[in-house]
């Protein structure tokens, strides 16, 4: 399992009200790792409200979100999924061409 170190911008006493785990399958473990490396560099817009941890399990990208509110979770997930869609299209277009 490949994991990025978590970014801890939140106060450790922050009461996370909304928690969600996404498991996003890719066609190969290499593609999932590429997605992890690409998505891992993006910081949350409001790091005091949202904490995100990314890891790879085989060909699956695992994203854990902890947010202070449902609204913060929705905003973070929406933005993240836009980036995931872009990464997926890019990997499909340019990845592993021989």
mmCIF file with all atom_site columns, C-alpha atoms in Angstrom:
data_model
loop_
_atom_site.group_PDB
_atom_site.id
_atom_site.type_symbol
_atom_site.label_atom_id
_atom_site.label_alt_id
_atom_site.label_comp_id
_atom_site.label_asym_id
_atom_site.label_entity_id
_atom_site.label_seq_id
_atom_site.pdbx_PDB_ins_code
_atom_site.Cartn_x
_atom_site.Cartn_y
_atom_site.Cartn_z
_atom_site.occupancy
_atom_site.B_iso_or_equiv
_atom_site.pdbx_formal_charge
_atom_site.auth_seq_id
_atom_site.auth_comp_id
_atom_site.auth_asym_id
_atom_site.auth_atom_id
_atom_site.pdbx_PDB_model_num
ATOM 1  C CA . UNK A 1 1  ? 0.000   0.000  0.000   1.00 0.00 ? 1  UNK A CA 1
ATOM 2  C CA . UNK A 1 2  ? 1.316   3.435  -0.962  1.00 0.00 ? 2  UNK A CA 1
ATOM 3  C CA . UNK A 1 3  ? 0.349   6.381  1.224   1.00 0.00 ? 3  UNK A CA 1
ATOM 4  C CA . UNK A 1 4  ? 1.145   10.076 1.162   1.00 0.00 ? 4  UNK A CA 1
ATOM 5  C CA . UNK A 1 5  ? 1.931   11.673 4.499   1.00 0.00 ? 5  UNK A CA 1
ATOM 6  C CA . UNK A 1 6  ? -1.190  13.459 5.738   1.00 0.00 ? 6  UNK A CA 1
ATOM 7  C CA . UNK A 1 7  ? -1.286  17.222 5.801   1.00 0.00 ? 7  UNK A CA 1
ATOM 8  C CA . UNK A 1 8  ? -2.377  18.312 9.237   1.00 0.00 ? 8  UNK A CA 1
ATOM 9  C CA . UNK A 1 9  ? -3.465  21.919 8.899   1.00 0.00 ? 9  UNK A CA 1
ATOM 10 C CA . UNK A 1 10 ? -6.477  21.407 11.143  1.00 0.00 ? 10 UNK A CA 1
ATOM 11 C CA . UNK A 1 11 ? -6.409  21.971 14.840  1.00 0.00 ? 11 UNK A CA 1
ATOM 12 C CA . UNK A 1 12 ? -6.152  18.495 16.441  1.00 0.00 ? 12 UNK A CA 1
ATOM 13 C CA . UNK A 1 13 ? -9.246  19.355 18.504  1.00 0.00 ? 13 UNK A CA 1
ATOM 14 C CA . UNK A 1 14 ? -11.359 20.176 15.433  1.00 0.00 ? 14 UNK A CA 1
ATOM 15 C CA . UNK A 1 15 ? -14.714 18.377 15.695  1.00 0.00 ? 15 UNK A CA 1
ATOM 16 C CA . UNK A 1 16 ? -15.127 16.651 12.340  1.00 0.00 ? 16 UNK A CA 1
ATOM 17 C CA . UNK A 1 17 ? -18.855 16.257 11.741  1.00 0.00 ? 17 UNK A CA 1
ATOM 18 C CA . UNK A 1 18 ? -18.706 14.733 8.259   1.00 0.00 ? 18 UNK A CA 1
ATOM 19 C CA . UNK A 1 19 ? -16.453 11.849 7.267   1.00 0.00 ? 19 UNK A CA 1
ATOM 20 C CA . UNK A 1 20 ? -16.361 10.064 3.908   1.00 0.00 ? 20 UNK A CA 1
ATOM 21 C CA . UNK A 1 21 ? -14.078 7.490  2.289   1.00 0.00 ? 21 UNK A CA 1
ATOM 22 C CA . UNK A 1 22 ? -13.940 7.147  -1.492  1.00 0.00 ? 22 UNK A CA 1
ATOM 23 C CA . UNK A 1 23 ? -12.518 4.068  -3.193  1.00 0.00 ? 23 UNK A CA 1
ATOM 24 C CA . UNK A 1 24 ? -11.764 4.910  -6.819  1.00 0.00 ? 24 UNK A CA 1
ATOM 25 C CA . UNK A 1 25 ? -10.720 1.979  -9.057  1.00 0.00 ? 25 UNK A CA 1
ATOM 26 C CA . UNK A 1 26 ? -8.174  2.475  -11.828 1.00 0.00 ? 26 UNK A CA 1
ATOM 27 C CA . UNK A 1 27 ? -7.244  0.032  -14.574 1.00 0.00 ? 27 UNK A CA 1
ATOM 28 C CA . UNK A 1 28 ? -3.795  -0.719 -13.103 1.00 0.00 ? 28 UNK A CA 1
ATOM 29 C CA . UNK A 1 29 ? -1.910  -0.119 -9.845  1.00 0.00 ? 29 UNK A CA 1
ATOM 30 C CA . UNK A 1 30 ? 0.443   2.159  -11.792 1.00 0.00 ? 30 UNK A CA 1
ATOM 31 C CA . UNK A 1 31 ? -2.458  4.389  -12.866 1.00 0.00 ? 31 UNK A CA 1
ATOM 32 C CA . UNK A 1 32 ? -3.730  4.563  -9.282  1.00 0.00 ? 32 UNK A CA 1
ATOM 33 C CA . UNK A 1 33 ? -0.238  5.557  -8.129  1.00 0.00 ? 33 UNK A CA 1
ATOM 34 C CA . UNK A 1 34 ? -0.025  8.255  -10.807 1.00 0.00 ? 34 UNK A CA 1
ATOM 35 C CA . UNK A 1 35 ? -3.379  9.619  -9.624  1.00 0.00 ? 35 UNK A CA 1
ATOM 36 C CA . UNK A 1 36 ? -2.139  9.602  -6.017  1.00 0.00 ? 36 UNK A CA 1
ATOM 37 C CA . UNK A 1 37 ? 0.985   11.541 -6.950  1.00 0.00 ? 37 UNK A CA 1
ATOM 38 C CA . UNK A 1 38 ? -0.911  14.072 -9.065  1.00 0.00 ? 38 UNK A CA 1
ATOM 39 C CA . UNK A 1 39 ? -3.800  14.627 -6.648  1.00 0.00 ? 39 UNK A CA 1
ATOM 40 C CA . UNK A 1 40 ? -1.577  14.633 -3.573  1.00 0.00 ? 40 UNK A CA 1
ATOM 41 C CA . UNK A 1 41 ? 0.016   17.971 -4.420  1.00 0.00 ? 41 UNK A CA 1
ATOM 42 C CA . UNK A 1 42 ? -3.287  19.884 -4.379  1.00 0.00 ? 42 UNK A CA 1
ATOM 43 C CA . UNK A 1 43 ? -4.027  21.497 -1.047  1.00 0.00 ? 43 UNK A CA 1
ATOM 44 C CA . UNK A 1 44 ? -7.500  21.994 0.331   1.00 0.00 ? 44 UNK A CA 1
ATOM 45 C CA . UNK A 1 45 ? -8.814  25.534 -0.121  1.00 0.00 ? 45 UNK A CA 1
ATOM 46 C CA . UNK A 1 46 ? -9.868  25.668 3.538   1.00 0.00 ? 46 UNK A CA 1
ATOM 47 C CA . UNK A 1 47 ? -7.430  23.404 5.367   1.00 0.00 ? 47 UNK A CA 1
ATOM 48 C CA . UNK A 1 48 ? -8.818  24.494 8.727   1.00 0.00 ? 48 UNK A CA 1
ATOM 49 C CA . UNK A 1 49 ? -12.163 22.872 7.752   1.00 0.00 ? 49 UNK A CA 1
ATOM 50 C CA . UNK A 1 50 ? -11.092 19.818 5.750   1.00 0.00 ? 50 UNK A CA 1
ATOM 51 C CA . UNK A 1 51 ? -8.526  17.083 6.163   1.00 0.00 ? 51 UNK A CA 1
ATOM 52 C CA . UNK A 1 52 ? -7.794  14.698 3.273   1.00 0.00 ? 52 UNK A CA 1
ATOM 53 C CA . UNK A 1 53 ? -5.588  11.593 3.265   1.00 0.00 ? 53 UNK A CA 1
ATOM 54 C CA . UNK A 1 54 ? -4.799  9.644  0.088   1.00 0.00 ? 54 UNK A CA 1
ATOM 55 C CA . UNK A 1 55 ? -3.451  6.127  -0.338  1.00 0.00 ? 55 UNK A CA 1
ATOM 56 C CA . UNK A 1 56 ? -3.333  3.349  -2.933  1.00 0.00 ? 56 UNK A CA 1
ATOM 57 C CA . UNK A 1 57 ? -4.410  -0.251 -2.372  1.00 0.00 ? 57 UNK A CA 1
ATOM 58 C CA . UNK A 1 58 ? -3.574  -2.223 -5.496  1.00 0.00 ? 58 UNK A CA 1
ATOM 59 C CA . UNK A 1 59 ? -5.363  -0.502 -8.383  1.00 0.00 ? 59 UNK A CA 1
ATOM 60 C CA . UNK A 1 60 ? -7.638  1.495  -6.053  1.00 0.00 ? 60 UNK A CA 1
ATOM 61 C CA . UNK A 1 61 ? -7.078  5.090  -4.967  1.00 0.00 ? 61 UNK A CA 1
ATOM 62 C CA . UNK A 1 62 ? -8.450  5.570  -1.445  1.00 0.00 ? 62 UNK A CA 1
ATOM 63 C CA . UNK A 1 63 ? -9.374  9.099  -0.350  1.00 0.00 ? 63 UNK A CA 1
ATOM 64 C CA . UNK A 1 64 ? -10.435 9.808  3.234   1.00 0.00 ? 64 UNK A CA 1
ATOM 65 C CA . UNK A 1 65 ? -12.130 13.130 3.931   1.00 0.00 ? 65 UNK A CA 1
ATOM 66 C CA . UNK A 1 66 ? -12.887 14.604 7.350   1.00 0.00 ? 66 UNK A CA 1
ATOM 67 C CA . UNK A 1 67 ? -14.739 17.910 7.381   1.00 0.00 ? 67 UNK A CA 1
ATOM 68 C CA . UNK A 1 68 ? -16.274 20.198 9.971   1.00 0.00 ? 68 UNK A CA 1
ATOM 69 C CA . UNK A 1 69 ? -19.623 20.321 8.123   1.00 0.00 ? 69 UNK A CA 1
ATOM 70 C CA . UNK A 1 70 ? -21.631 18.643 5.385   1.00 0.00 ? 70 UNK A CA 1
ATOM 71 C CA . UNK A 1 71 ? -21.222 21.777 3.281   1.00 0.00 ? 71 UNK A CA 1
ATOM 72 C CA . UNK A 1 72 ? -17.418 21.641 3.566   1.00 0.00 ? 72 UNK A CA 1
ATOM 73 C CA . UNK A 1 73 ? -17.509 17.937 2.666   1.00 0.00 ? 73 UNK A CA 1
ATOM 74 C CA . UNK A 1 74 ? -19.685 18.535 -0.403  1.00 0.00 ? 74 UNK A CA 1
ATOM 75 C CA . UNK A 1 75 ? -17.429 21.346 -1.620  1.00 0.00 ? 75 UNK A CA 1
ATOM 76 C CA . UNK A 1 76 ? -14.256 19.344 -1.076  1.00 0.00 ? 76 UNK A CA 1
ATOM 77 C CA . UNK A 1 77 ? -15.636 16.184 -2.713  1.00 0.00 ? 77 UNK A CA 1
ATOM 78 C CA . UNK A 1 78 ? -16.944 18.107 -5.709  1.00 0.00 ? 78 UNK A CA 1
ATOM 79 C CA . UNK A 1 79 ? -13.582 19.743 -6.356  1.00 0.00 ? 79 UNK A CA 1
ATOM 80 C CA . UNK A 1 80 ? -11.689 16.500 -5.769  1.00 0.00 ? 80 UNK A CA 1
ATOM 81 C CA . UNK A 1 81 ? -13.909 14.540 -8.182  1.00 0.00 ? 81 UNK A CA 1
ATOM 82 C CA . UNK A 1 82 ? -13.374 17.182 -10.886 1.00 0.00 ? 82 UNK A CA 1
ATOM 83 C CA . UNK A 1 83 ? -9.624  16.619 -10.538 1.00 0.00 ? 83 UNK A CA 1
ATOM 84 C CA . UNK A 1 84 ? -10.062 12.817 -10.482 1.00 0.00 ? 84 UNK A CA 1
ATOM 85 C CA . UNK A 1 85 ? -12.032 12.990 -13.741 1.00 0.00 ? 85 UNK A CA 1
ATOM 86 C CA . UNK A 1 86 ? -9.264  15.049 -15.353 1.00 0.00 ? 86 UNK A CA 1
ATOM 87 C CA . UNK A 1 87 ? -6.555  12.659 -14.126 1.00 0.00 ? 87 UNK A CA 1
ATOM 88 C CA . UNK A 1 88 ? -8.560  9.677  -15.387 1.00 0.00 ? 88 UNK A CA 1
ATOM 89 C CA . UNK A 1 89 ? -8.979  11.197 -18.852 1.00 0.00 ? 89 UNK A CA 1
ATOM 90 C CA . UNK A 1 90 ? -5.293  12.103 -19.018 1.00 0.00 ? 90 UNK A CA 1
ATOM 91 C CA . UNK A 1 91 ? -4.163  8.615  -17.978 1.00 0.00 ? 91 UNK A CA 1
ATOM 92 C CA . UNK A 1 92 ? -6.556  7.044  -20.490 1.00 0.00 ? 92 UNK A CA 1
ATOM 93 C CA . UNK A 1 93 ? -5.243  9.294  -23.256 1.00 0.00 ? 93 UNK A CA 1
ATOM 94 C CA . UNK A 1 94 ? -1.506  9.199  -22.569 1.00 0.00 ? 94 UNK A CA 1
ATOM 95 C CA . UNK A 1 95 ? -0.828  6.321  -20.168 1.00 0.00 ? 95 UNK A CA 1
ATOM 96 C CA . UNK A 1 96 ? 0.930   3.122  -21.220 1.00 0.00 ? 96 UNK A CA 1
ATOM 97 C CA . UNK A 1 97 ? 0.888   3.770  -24.974 1.00 0.00 ? 97 UNK A CA 1
ATOM 98 C CA . UNK A 1 98 ? 3.184   1.416  -26.870 1.00 0.00 ? 98 UNK A CA 1
#
